[in-house]
Each structure stands twice: as structure tokens, then as C-alpha cells.
Amino acid sequence: MKLETVAYKNHPVPMIGRVWVFPSVTYTKDPEGDLGISLKELGRLQYGVANAICGEASVLKSEEFDFLMSITQCTPADVAKLIDCHVSSIGKWRNKNAVPYLESLVLKEIFWMKLFAKKAPCPSAYFGQERLAAMARLAIEKKLAKPVSKKAA
């Protein structure tokens, strides 16, 4: 049985403590008429948010850090090993609600690479935040992530 879908344009979606505005969001209508998001659509939305976070010029907040670890299936121990630090540092950053700036840049690049690098080679002409912004644009150009913006508070 094929379920009916309903698409909303410029639609706000709450995720990881913020509201993100997507160009379109498709809901599926069940036989009782209730709307829900399919797992495929949820994955598309999550990849869009992950791409937006990785391309932002800001430090990672703990909820963003947890979200990126979850979507890439990394544990705190995995992250500590990737950036050569003690796992207790990861816990401290999560408790303080912010990852230090330089570590944020490195982690954003690592998480982006885990999510998108197989289908979109990383641009090498940039460094630091400019590189992250270029990576985020590339994921959108290659249709690996949808553009998304934060809704003003």
C-alpha cells in the first residue's frame, strides 16, 4: 500500500535544541490521517543539519558534538583516539557545553569527512573555517545534503 505524502516548503524543524528551516520537508500520511517523517526523510534532514553544523564558524556546543558523534557512530573514546587526546577531555568539553575552537575545527572536518568524503572529495585550497564552509557548499552541490538555515531566535 502506497502512503500519501505531503511536502511543505521553507519548513521549520526542531532538532538538537534549535529550529532549522529546510527548503522542503516531506511528511507521510498514515491510514488514520496522521503525518510522520519517514526514516529516509529523517536521514536527509539529519545530514542537512550535520552539514550546516560542520560548515558554521562557531565552536561545537555539547548537543551538536553529541549529534555529530551519533550520526557518525563515534563514541567519545573513538573521538579521543582520532584527535589524540584523553577521553576525559571529551567528557569535560561535553560538560562545559563547548568544545575549544581549534578542536572544533578539527572535529568538524573529521565528522564531515566521515559523512560525505566518499562521494565528495574535500576541497584542499582552503584552510580552517574557510575549508569547512567550502566542504559544506560541496556537500550541497553534490546533493549529499540539503541546504538548511537556522531560524532566528
PDB file of C-alpha atoms in Angstrom, residues 9 21 24 34 37 39 43 46 53 61 75 79 84 91 96 98 112 134 136 138 153:
ATOM      1  CA  LYS A   9       8.206  24.465   1.601  1.00  0.00           C
ATOM      2  CA  VAL A  21      14.473  25.776   8.167  1.00  0.00           C
ATOM      3  CA  SER A  24      11.231  21.335   1.701  1.00  0.00           C
ATOM      4  CA  ASP A  34      -1.627  11.369  10.937  1.00  0.00           C
ATOM      5  CA  ILE A  37       8.504  11.654   8.826  1.00  0.00           C
ATOM      6  CA  LEU A  39      13.291   7.233   8.189  1.00  0.00           C
ATOM      7  CA  GLY A  43      18.140  10.844   7.497  1.00  0.00           C
ATOM      8  CA  GLN A  46      19.916  14.943   9.778  1.00  0.00           C
ATOM      9  CA  ILE A  53      26.941  22.475  11.746  1.00  0.00           C
ATOM     10  CA  LYS A  61      28.245  23.018  21.572  1.00  0.00           C
ATOM     11  CA  THR A  75      31.974   7.012  20.757  1.00  0.00           C
ATOM     12  CA  VAL A  79      36.862  10.731  19.037  1.00  0.00           C
ATOM     13  CA  ASP A  84      44.946  12.141  20.119  1.00  0.00           C
ATOM     14  CA  GLY A  91      33.778  14.496  28.880  1.00  0.00           C
ATOM     15  CA  LYS A  96      31.187  22.664  29.738  1.00  0.00           C
ATOM     16  CA  ALA A  98      31.574  23.832  24.324  1.00  0.00           C
ATOM     17  CA  TRP A 112      32.219  15.954   7.644  1.00  0.00           C
ATOM     18  CA  ALA A 134      33.754  25.086   1.242  1.00  0.00           C
ATOM     19  CA  ALA A 136      29.555  22.361   3.358  1.00  0.00           C
ATOM     20  CA  LEU A 138      30.375  20.979  -1.802  1.00  0.00           C
ATOM     21  CA  ALA A 153      15.541  33.178  17.843  1.00  0.00           C
TER      22      ALA A 153
END
